[in-house]
Short mmCIF file of C-alpha atoms in Angstrom, two decimals:
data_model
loop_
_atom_site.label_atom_id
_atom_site.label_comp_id
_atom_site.label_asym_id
_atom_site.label_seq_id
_atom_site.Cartn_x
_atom_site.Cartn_y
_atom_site.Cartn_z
CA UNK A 704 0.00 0.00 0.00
CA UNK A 705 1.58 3.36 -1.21
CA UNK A 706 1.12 6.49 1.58
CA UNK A 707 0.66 9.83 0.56
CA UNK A 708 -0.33 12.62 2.34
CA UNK A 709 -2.17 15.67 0.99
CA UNK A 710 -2.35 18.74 2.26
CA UNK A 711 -6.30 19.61 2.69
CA UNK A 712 -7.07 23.10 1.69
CA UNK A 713 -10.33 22.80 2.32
CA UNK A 714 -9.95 21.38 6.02
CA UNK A 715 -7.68 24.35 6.75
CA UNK A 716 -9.78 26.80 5.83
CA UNK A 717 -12.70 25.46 7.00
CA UNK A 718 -11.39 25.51 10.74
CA UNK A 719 -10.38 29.43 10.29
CA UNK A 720 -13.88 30.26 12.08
CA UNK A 721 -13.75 28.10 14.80
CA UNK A 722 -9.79 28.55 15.70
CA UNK A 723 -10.85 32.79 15.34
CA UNK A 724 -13.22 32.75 18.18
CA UNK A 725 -9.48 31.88 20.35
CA UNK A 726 -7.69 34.47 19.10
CA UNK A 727 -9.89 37.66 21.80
CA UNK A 728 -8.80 34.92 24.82
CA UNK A 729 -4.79 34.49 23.21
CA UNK A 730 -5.24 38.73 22.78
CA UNK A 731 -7.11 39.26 26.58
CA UNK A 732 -4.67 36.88 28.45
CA UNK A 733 -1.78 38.88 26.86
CA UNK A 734 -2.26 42.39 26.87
CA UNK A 735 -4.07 42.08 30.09
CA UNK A 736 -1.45 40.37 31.49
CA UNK A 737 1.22 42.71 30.33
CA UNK A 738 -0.24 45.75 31.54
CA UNK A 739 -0.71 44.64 35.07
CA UNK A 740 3.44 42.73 34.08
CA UNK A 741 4.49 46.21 33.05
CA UNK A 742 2.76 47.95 36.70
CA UNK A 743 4.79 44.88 38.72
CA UNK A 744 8.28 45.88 36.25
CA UNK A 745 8.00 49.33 36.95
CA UNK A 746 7.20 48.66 40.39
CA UNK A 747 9.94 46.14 40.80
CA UNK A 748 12.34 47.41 38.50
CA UNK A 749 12.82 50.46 40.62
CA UNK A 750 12.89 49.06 43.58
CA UNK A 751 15.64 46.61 42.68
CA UNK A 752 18.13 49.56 41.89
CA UNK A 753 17.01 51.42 45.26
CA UNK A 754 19.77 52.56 48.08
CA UNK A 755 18.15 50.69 51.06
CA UNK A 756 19.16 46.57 51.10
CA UNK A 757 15.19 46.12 52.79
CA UNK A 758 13.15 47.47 49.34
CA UNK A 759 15.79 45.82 46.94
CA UNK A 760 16.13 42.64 48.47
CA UNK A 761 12.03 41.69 48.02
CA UNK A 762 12.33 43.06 44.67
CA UNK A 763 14.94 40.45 43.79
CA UNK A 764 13.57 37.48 45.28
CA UNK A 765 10.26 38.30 43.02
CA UNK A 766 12.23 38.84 39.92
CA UNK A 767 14.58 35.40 40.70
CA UNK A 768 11.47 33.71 41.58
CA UNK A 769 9.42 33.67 38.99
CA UNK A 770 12.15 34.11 36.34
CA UNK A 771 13.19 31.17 37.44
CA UNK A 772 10.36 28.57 37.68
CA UNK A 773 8.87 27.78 34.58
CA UNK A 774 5.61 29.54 33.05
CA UNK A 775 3.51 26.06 33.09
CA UNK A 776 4.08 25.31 36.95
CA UNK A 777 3.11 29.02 37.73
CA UNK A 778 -0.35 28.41 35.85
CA UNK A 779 -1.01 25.02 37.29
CA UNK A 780 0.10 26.45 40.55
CA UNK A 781 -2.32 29.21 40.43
CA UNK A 782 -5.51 27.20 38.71
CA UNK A 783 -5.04 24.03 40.68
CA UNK A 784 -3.04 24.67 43.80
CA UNK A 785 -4.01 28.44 44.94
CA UNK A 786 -7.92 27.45 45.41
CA UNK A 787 -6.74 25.40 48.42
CA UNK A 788 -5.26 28.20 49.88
CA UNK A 789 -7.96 30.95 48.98
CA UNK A 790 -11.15 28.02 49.50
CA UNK A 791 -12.38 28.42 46.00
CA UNK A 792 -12.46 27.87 42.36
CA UNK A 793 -9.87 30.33 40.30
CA UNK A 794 -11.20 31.10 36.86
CA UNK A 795 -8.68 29.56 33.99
CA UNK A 796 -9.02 33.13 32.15
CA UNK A 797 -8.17 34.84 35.43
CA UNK A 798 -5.48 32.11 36.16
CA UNK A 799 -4.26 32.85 32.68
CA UNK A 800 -3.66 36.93 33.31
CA UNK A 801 -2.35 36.44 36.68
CA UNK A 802 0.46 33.94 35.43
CA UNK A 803 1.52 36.16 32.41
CA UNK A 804 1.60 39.23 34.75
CA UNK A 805 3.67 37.83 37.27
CA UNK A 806 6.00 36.38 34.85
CA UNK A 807 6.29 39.17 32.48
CA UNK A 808 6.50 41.39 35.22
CA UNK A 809 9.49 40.04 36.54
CA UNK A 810 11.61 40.02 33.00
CA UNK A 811 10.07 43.38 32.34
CA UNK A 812 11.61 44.52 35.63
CA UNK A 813 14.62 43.76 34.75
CA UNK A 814 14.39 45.90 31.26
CA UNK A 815 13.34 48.65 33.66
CA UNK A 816 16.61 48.09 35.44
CA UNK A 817 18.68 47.99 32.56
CA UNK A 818 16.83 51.05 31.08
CA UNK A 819 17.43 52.98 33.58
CA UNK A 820 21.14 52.01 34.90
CA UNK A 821 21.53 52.89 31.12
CA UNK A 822 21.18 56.53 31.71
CA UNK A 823 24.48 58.60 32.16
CA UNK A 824 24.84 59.81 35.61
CA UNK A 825 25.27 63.44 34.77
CA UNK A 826 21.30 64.05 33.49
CA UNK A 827 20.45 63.37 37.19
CA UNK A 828 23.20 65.52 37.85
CA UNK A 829 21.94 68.20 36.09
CA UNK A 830 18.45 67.97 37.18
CA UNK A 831 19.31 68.09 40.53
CA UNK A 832 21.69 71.19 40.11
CA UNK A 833 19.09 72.81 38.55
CA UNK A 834 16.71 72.38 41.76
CA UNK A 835 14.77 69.30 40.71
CA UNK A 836 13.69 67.08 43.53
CA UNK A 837 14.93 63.38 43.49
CA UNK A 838 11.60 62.21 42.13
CA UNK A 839 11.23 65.32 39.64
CA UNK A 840 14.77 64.27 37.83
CA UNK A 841 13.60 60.72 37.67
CA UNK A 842 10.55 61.27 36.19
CA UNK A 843 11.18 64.15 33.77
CA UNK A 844 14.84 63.63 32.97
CA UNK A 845 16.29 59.81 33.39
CA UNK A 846 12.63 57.83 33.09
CA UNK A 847 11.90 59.18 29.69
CA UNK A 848 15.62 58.92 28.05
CA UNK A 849 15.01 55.32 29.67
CA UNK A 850 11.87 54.06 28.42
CA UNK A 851 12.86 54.47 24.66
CA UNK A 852 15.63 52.64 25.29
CA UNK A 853 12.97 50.12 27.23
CA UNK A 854 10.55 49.86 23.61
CA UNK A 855 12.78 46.79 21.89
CA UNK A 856 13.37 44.73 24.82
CA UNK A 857 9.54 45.52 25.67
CA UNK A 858 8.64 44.31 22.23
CA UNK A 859 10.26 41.13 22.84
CA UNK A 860 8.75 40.34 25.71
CA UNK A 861 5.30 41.00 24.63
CA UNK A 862 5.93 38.49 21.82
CA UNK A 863 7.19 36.18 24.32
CA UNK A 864 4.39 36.48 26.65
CA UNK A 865 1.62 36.06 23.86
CA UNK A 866 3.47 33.13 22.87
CA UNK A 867 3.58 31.94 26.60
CA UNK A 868 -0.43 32.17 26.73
CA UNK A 869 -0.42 29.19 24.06
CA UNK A 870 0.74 27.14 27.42
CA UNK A 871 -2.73 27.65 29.08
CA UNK A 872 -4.22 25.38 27.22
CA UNK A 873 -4.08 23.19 29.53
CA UNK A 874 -6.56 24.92 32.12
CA UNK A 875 -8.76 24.52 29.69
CA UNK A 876 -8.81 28.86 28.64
CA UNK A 877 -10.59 28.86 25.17
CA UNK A 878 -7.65 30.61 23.70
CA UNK A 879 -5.71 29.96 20.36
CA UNK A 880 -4.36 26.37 20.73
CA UNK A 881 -7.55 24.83 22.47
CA UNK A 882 -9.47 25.81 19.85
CA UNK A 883 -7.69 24.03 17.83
CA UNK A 884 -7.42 20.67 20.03
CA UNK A 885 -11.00 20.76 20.20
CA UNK A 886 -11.41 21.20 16.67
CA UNK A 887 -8.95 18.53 15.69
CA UNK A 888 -10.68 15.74 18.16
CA UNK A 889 -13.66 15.82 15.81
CA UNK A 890 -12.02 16.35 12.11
CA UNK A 891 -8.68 14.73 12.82
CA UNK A 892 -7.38 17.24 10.45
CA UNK A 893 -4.19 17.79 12.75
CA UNK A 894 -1.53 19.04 10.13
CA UNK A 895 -4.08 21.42 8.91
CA UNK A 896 -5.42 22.75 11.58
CA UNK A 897 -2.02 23.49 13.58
CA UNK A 898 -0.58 25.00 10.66
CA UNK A 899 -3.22 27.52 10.71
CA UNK A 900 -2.71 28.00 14.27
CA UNK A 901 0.59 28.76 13.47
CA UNK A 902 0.48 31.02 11.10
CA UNK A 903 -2.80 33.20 13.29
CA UNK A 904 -0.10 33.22 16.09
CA UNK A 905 2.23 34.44 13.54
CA UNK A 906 -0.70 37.13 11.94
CA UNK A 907 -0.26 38.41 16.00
CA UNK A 908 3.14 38.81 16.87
CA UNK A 909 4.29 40.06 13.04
CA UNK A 910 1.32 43.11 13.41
CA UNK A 911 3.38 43.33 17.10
CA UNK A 912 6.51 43.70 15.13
CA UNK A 913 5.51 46.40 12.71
CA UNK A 914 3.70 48.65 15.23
CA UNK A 915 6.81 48.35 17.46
CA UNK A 916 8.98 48.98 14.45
CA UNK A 917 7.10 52.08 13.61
CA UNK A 918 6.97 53.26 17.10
CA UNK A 919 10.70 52.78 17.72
CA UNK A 920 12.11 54.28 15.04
CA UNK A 921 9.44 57.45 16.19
CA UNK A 922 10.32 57.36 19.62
CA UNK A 923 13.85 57.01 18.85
CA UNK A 924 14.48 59.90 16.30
CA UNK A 925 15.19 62.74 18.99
CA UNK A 926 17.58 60.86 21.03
CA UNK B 982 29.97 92.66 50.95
CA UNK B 983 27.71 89.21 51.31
CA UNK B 984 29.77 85.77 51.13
CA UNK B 985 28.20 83.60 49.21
CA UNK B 986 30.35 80.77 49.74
CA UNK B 987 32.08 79.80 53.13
CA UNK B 988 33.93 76.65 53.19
CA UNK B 989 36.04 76.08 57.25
CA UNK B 990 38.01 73.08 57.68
CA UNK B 991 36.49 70.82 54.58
CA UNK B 992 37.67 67.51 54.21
CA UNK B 993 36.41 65.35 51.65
CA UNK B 994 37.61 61.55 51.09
CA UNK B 995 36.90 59.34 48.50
CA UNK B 996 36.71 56.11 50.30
CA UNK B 997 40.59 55.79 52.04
CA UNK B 998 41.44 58.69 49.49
CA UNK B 999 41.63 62.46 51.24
CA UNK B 1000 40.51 64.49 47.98
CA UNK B 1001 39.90 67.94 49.74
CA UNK B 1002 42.19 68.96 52.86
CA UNK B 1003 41.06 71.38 55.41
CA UNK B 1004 40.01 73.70 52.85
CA UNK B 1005 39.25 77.16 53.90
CA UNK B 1006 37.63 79.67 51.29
CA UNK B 1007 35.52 82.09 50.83
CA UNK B 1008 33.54 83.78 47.87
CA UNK B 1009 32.11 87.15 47.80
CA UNK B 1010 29.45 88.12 45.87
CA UNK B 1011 29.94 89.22 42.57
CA UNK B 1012 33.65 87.64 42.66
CA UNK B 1013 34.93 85.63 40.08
CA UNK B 1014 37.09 83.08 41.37
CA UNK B 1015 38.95 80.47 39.16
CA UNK B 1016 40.12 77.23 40.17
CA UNK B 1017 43.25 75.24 38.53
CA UNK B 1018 45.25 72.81 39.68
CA UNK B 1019 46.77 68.99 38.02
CA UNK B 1020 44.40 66.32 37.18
CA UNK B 1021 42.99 64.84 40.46
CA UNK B 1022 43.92 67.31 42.43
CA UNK B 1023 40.35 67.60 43.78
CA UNK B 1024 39.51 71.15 42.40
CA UNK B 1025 35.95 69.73 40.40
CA UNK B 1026 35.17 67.96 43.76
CA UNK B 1027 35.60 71.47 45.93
CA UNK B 1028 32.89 72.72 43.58
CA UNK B 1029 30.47 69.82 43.41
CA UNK B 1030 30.39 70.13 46.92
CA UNK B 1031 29.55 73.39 46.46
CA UNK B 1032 25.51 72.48 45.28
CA UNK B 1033 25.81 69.19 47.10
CA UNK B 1034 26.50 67.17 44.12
CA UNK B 1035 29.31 65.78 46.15
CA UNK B 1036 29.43 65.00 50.48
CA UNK B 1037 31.79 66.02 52.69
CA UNK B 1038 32.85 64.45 55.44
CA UNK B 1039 33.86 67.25 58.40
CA UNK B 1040 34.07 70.40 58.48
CA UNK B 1041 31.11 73.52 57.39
CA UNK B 1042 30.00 74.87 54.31
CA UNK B 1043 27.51 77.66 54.24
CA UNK B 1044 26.24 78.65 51.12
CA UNK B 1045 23.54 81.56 50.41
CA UNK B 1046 23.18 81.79 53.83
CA UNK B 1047 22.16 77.80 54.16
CA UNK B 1048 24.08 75.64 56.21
CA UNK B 1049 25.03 72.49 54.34
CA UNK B 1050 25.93 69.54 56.82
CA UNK B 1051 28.35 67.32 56.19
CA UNK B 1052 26.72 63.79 54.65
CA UNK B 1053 24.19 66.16 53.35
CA UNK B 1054 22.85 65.75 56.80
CA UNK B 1055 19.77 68.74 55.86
CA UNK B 1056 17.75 67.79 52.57
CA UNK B 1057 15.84 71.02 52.78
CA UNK B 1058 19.21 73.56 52.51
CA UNK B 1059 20.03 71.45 49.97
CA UNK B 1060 17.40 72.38 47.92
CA UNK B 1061 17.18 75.58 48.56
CA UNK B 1062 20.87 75.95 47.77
CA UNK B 1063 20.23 74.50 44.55
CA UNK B 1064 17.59 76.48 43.10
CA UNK B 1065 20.20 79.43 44.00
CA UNK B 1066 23.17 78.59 42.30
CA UNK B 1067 23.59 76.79 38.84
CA UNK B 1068 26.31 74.60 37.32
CA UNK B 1069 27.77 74.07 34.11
CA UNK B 1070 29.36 70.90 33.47
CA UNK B 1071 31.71 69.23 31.06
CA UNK B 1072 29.82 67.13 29.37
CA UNK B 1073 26.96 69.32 28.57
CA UNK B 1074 24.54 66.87 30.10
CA UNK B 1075 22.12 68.74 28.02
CA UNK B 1076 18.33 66.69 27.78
CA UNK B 1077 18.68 64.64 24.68
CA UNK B 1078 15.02 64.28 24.59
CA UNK B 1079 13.95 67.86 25.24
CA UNK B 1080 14.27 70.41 22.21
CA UNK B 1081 16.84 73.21 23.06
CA UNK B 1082 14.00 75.49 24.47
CA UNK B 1083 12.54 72.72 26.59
CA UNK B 1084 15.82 71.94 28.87
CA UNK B 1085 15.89 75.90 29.50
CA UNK B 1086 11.65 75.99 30.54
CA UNK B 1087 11.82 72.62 32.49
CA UNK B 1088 13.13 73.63 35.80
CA UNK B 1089 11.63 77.07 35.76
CA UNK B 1090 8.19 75.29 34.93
CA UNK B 1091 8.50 72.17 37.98
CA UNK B 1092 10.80 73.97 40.54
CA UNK B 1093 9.31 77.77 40.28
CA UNK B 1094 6.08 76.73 38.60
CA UNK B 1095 6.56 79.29 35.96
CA UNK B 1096 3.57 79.45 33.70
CA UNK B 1097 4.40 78.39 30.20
CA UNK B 1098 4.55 81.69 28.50
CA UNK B 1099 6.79 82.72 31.28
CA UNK B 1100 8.95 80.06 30.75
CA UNK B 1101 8.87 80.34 27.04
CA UNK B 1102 9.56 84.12 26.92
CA UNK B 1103 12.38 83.21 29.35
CA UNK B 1104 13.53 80.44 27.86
CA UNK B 1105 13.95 82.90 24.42
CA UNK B 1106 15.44 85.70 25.87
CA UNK B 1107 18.17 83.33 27.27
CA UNK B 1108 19.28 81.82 24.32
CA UNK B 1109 19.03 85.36 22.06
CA UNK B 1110 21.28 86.52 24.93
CA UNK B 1111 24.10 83.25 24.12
CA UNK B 1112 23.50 83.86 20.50
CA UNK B 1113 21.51 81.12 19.20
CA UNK B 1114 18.08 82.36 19.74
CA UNK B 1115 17.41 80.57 16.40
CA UNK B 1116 18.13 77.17 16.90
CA UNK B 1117 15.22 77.08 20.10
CA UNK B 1118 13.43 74.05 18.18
CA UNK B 1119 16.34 71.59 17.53
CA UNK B 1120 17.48 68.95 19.70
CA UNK B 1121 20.77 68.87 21.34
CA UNK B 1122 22.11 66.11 18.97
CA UNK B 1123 21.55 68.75 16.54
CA UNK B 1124 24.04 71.24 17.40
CA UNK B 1125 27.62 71.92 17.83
CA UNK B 1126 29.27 71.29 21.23
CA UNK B 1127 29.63 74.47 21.43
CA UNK B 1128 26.44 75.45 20.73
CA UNK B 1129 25.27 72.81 23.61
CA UNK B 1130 27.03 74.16 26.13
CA UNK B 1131 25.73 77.42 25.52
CA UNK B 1132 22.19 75.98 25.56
CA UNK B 1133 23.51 74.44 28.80
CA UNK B 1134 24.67 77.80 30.06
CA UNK B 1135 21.16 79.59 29.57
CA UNK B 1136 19.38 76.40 30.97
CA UNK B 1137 21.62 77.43 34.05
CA UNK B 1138 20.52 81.15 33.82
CA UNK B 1139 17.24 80.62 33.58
CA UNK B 1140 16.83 79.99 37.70
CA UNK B 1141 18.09 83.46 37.81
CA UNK B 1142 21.15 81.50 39.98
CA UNK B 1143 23.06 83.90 42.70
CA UNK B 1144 25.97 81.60 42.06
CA UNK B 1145 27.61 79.85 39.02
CA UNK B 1146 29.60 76.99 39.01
CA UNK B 1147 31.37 75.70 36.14
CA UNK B 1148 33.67 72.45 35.90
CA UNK B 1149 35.42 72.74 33.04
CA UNK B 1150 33.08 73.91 30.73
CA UNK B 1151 35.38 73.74 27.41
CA UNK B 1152 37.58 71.06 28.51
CA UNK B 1153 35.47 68.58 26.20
CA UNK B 1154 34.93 71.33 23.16
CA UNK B 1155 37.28 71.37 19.83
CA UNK B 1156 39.60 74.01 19.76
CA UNK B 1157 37.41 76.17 17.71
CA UNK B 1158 34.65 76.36 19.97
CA UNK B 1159 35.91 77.00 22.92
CA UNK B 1160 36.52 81.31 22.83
CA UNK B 1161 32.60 81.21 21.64
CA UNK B 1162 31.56 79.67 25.40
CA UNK B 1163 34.16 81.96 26.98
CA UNK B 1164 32.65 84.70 25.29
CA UNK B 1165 29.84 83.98 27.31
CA UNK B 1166 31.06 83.51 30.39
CA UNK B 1167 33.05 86.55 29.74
CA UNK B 1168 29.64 88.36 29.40
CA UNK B 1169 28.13 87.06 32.03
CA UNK B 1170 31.37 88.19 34.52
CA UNK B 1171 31.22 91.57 33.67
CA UNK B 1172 27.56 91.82 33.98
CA UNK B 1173 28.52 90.80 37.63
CA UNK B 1174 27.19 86.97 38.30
CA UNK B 1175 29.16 85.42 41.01
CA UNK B 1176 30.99 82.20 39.42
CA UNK B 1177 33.49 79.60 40.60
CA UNK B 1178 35.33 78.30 37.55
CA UNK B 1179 37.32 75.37 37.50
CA UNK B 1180 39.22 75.25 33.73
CA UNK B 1181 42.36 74.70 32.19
CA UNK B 1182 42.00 78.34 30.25
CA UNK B 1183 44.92 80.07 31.76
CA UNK B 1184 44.17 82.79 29.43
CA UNK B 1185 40.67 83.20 30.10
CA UNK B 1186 41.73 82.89 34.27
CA UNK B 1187 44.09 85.72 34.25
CA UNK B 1188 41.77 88.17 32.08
CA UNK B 1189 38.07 87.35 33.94
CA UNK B 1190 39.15 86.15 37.28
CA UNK B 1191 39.06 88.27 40.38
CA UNK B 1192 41.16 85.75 42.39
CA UNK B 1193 43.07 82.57 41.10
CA UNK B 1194 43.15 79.47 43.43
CA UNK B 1195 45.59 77.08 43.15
CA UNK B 1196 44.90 73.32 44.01
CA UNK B 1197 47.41 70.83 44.89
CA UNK B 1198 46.88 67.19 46.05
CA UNK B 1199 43.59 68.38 47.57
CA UNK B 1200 45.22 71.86 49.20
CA UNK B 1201 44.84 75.06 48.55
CA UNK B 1202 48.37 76.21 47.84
CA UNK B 1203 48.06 80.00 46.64
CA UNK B 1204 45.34 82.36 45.73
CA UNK B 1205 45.36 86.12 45.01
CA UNK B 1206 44.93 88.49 41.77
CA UNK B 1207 45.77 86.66 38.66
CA UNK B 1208 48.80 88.86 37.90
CA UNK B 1209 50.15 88.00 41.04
CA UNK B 1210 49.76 83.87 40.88
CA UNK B 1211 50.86 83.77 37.16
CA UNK B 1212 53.59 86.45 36.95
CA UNK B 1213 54.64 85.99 40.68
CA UNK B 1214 54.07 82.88 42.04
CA UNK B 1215 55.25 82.28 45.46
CA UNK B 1216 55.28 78.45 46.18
CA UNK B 1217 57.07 76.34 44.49
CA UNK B 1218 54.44 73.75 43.60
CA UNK B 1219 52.88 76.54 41.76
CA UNK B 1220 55.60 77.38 40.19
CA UNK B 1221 56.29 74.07 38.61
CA UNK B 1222 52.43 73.88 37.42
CA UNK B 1223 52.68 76.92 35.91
CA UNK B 1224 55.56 76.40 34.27
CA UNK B 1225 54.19 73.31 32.41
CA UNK B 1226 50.93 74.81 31.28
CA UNK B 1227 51.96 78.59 30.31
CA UNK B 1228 55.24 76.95 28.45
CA UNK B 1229 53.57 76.09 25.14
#
């Protein structure tokens, strides 16, 4: 018996409704869970470079943490294990936020480190000889000079993160890649139907890169 | 006549290093008082202490009538010093993201809460006055070095500062941009702004300055009227300096 395999147009694009309805829970899970990621960074970020041992040393011990456990254990962690602790039922879409925020939040407090340690010493210098208050040269002089520099390694994190969500699939969220298990356990169309996947994941993170291309090179023209 | 500037007994140290040593000095107002000395010898620390840019570590330092404590010990004369007397540095350290007109409004706007028009007018009259009134738009990047440290100079002005402090403010220009910033300062001497200078300009020192200070190993050596420290230099450490820069 001879095997051949043929790709089946029609299978692929007849999934394209059914894997769309994912793509708002792979979009939600991401840029929700960067924005509250990018709060913790800031927060963190900053207070991993401050003077006094007692802010910096929580502020490492979050970043090592959870940069340092992987992405999967934090969501089954949070879904499965955190409802014994809190005595009930975690959404998975809720589980899926938290888990992106409090990893991206730790990488992205390290770009906030970087970005700002990146800043020459003599613009807080000259803030502060002009009469600037601490907080005044931070915030109008070395935080701006340091978030374009931030934009890039921000970029690549978001792309990380939205490709990170693909993970909860396993907590049963609704989002890109359960779609398309659920789809597949009726049509058995697997090649197809993961290759589209693949390329709406890809549809995502390219848009990502062009509107983050656009805004760099923007952002960046003054400096 | 008011001092400005009264430093008794300063010592500074840079970990097991002893930068400044027991330095006594005082600045009227209205003086111009220039600062040389070798490489290290601690003269850009004696004026970053100055606007508390630096600590000391014994000794007192009154400035504009405020009392700075060693180890910066009071936070609120500090900031009142610094709205009072502006710096110049080396590097420029111009805003690169602020237009040229924006690094002169931004501390007139957040420390004085100037209103914007105030600032703006300000902010133009300055740079007219340093001779590049048109380039208000641009960004640093934009312009010459010496063009940026005259932007820097007017973003100094604009706090209407009772006290100027520069640290070498040509020291990182090409040669053919450094008379146009010492034009300025030149300008801004005679119009009677009180300044501490620290430069290499030996020229510019014995023409502007009221009173030259020499530095050595973190000591004053000598002071008094340029004519007398350049043409008549009593110690011998002087001496030597002097000989090496004034020879070529």
């Amino acid at each position: 018996m001879e095997f051949q395999f043929q790709f089946d147009w029609q299978a692929a694009i007849d999934s394209i409704p059914f894997l769309i309805k994912g793509i708002p829970y792979t979009l939600l899970i991401s840029f929700g869970g960067l924005l509250i990621g990018f709060a913790l960074g800031i927060f963190f970020g900053l207070l991993s470079i401050n003077k006094k041992w007692f802010l910096r040393w929580p502020a490492t011990a979050y970043i090592e943490i959870f940069r340092g456990t992987p992405i999967l254990v934090q969501v089954l962690f949070i879904f499965y294990g955190l409802p014994d602790l809190i005595g009930g039922p975690i959404d998975p879409l809720t589980a899926g936020i938290a888990a992106i925020a409090l990893n991206s939040g730790a990488y992205i407090s390290e770009v906030v480190r970087g970005g700002v340690q990146s800043i020459d010493k003599g613009q807080t210098e000259a803030g502060l000889s002009l009469g600037l208050s601490r907080n005044q040269t931070f915030w109008s002089v070395v935080w701006p000079q340091a978030f374009r520099r931030m934009i890039p390694p921000l970029g690549n994190q978001a792309i990380v993160s939205i490709k990170d969500t693909s993970l909860f699939s396993v907590i049963g969220v609704g989002e890109l890649v359960r779609q398309g298990q659920i789809y597949i356990a009726n049509t058995f169309t697997a090649f197809e139907v993961y290759f589209v996947v693949a390329i709406l994941y890809l549809a995502i993170t390219l848009s990502l890169s062009i509107i983050l291309r656009f805004v760099e090179r923007r952002g960046l023209a003054s400096v | 006549m008011t001092q400005i500037v009264k430093m008794k007994g300063m010592n500074k140290y840079f970990g097991k290093l002893h930068v400044l040593k027991d330095i006594d000095l005082t600045v009227e107002q209205g003086e111009v008082v220039v600062i040389i000395g070798a490489s290290g010898s601690g003269k850009s620390t004696l004026i970053r202490c100055v606007n508390g840019l630096e600590e000391y570590e014994s000794g007192t330092l009154e400035v504009d009538g405020q009392q700075l404590a060693p180890k910066s010990g009071n936070p609120k004369a500090l900031a009142e010093i610094r709205k009072e007397v502006g710096m110049v540095f080396q590097q420029f350290n111009l805003f690169p993201h602020l237009t040229v007109k924006k690094n002169i409004m931004l501390a007139p706007k957040k420390v004085k809460d100037a209103p914007e028009t105030v600032a703006n007018a300000t902010a133009e009259r300055l740079l007219n006055r340093v001779g590049i009134g048109n380039q208000a738009d641009k960004y640093p990047s934009q312009l010459s070095g010496g063009q940026q440290q005259r932007v820097a100079i007017a973003r100094a002005l604009a706090m209407e500062p009772r006290l100027m402090l520069f640290d070498e403010p040509t020291s990182a220009l090409d040669p053919e941009m450094i008379g146009e910033v010492l034009d300025v300062m030149r300008e801004l001497a005679k119009e009677g702004m009180t300044m501490m200078v620290v430069t290499h300009e030996m020229g510019f020192a014995r023409e502007v300055a009221d009173r030259v200070i020499y530095i050595h190993e973190g000591q004053i050596v000598e002071q008094g009227k340029p004519e007398d420290v350049f043409d008549n230099p009593q110690n011998e450490r002087t001496q030597s300096f002097l000989s090496r820069v004034l020879a070529h």
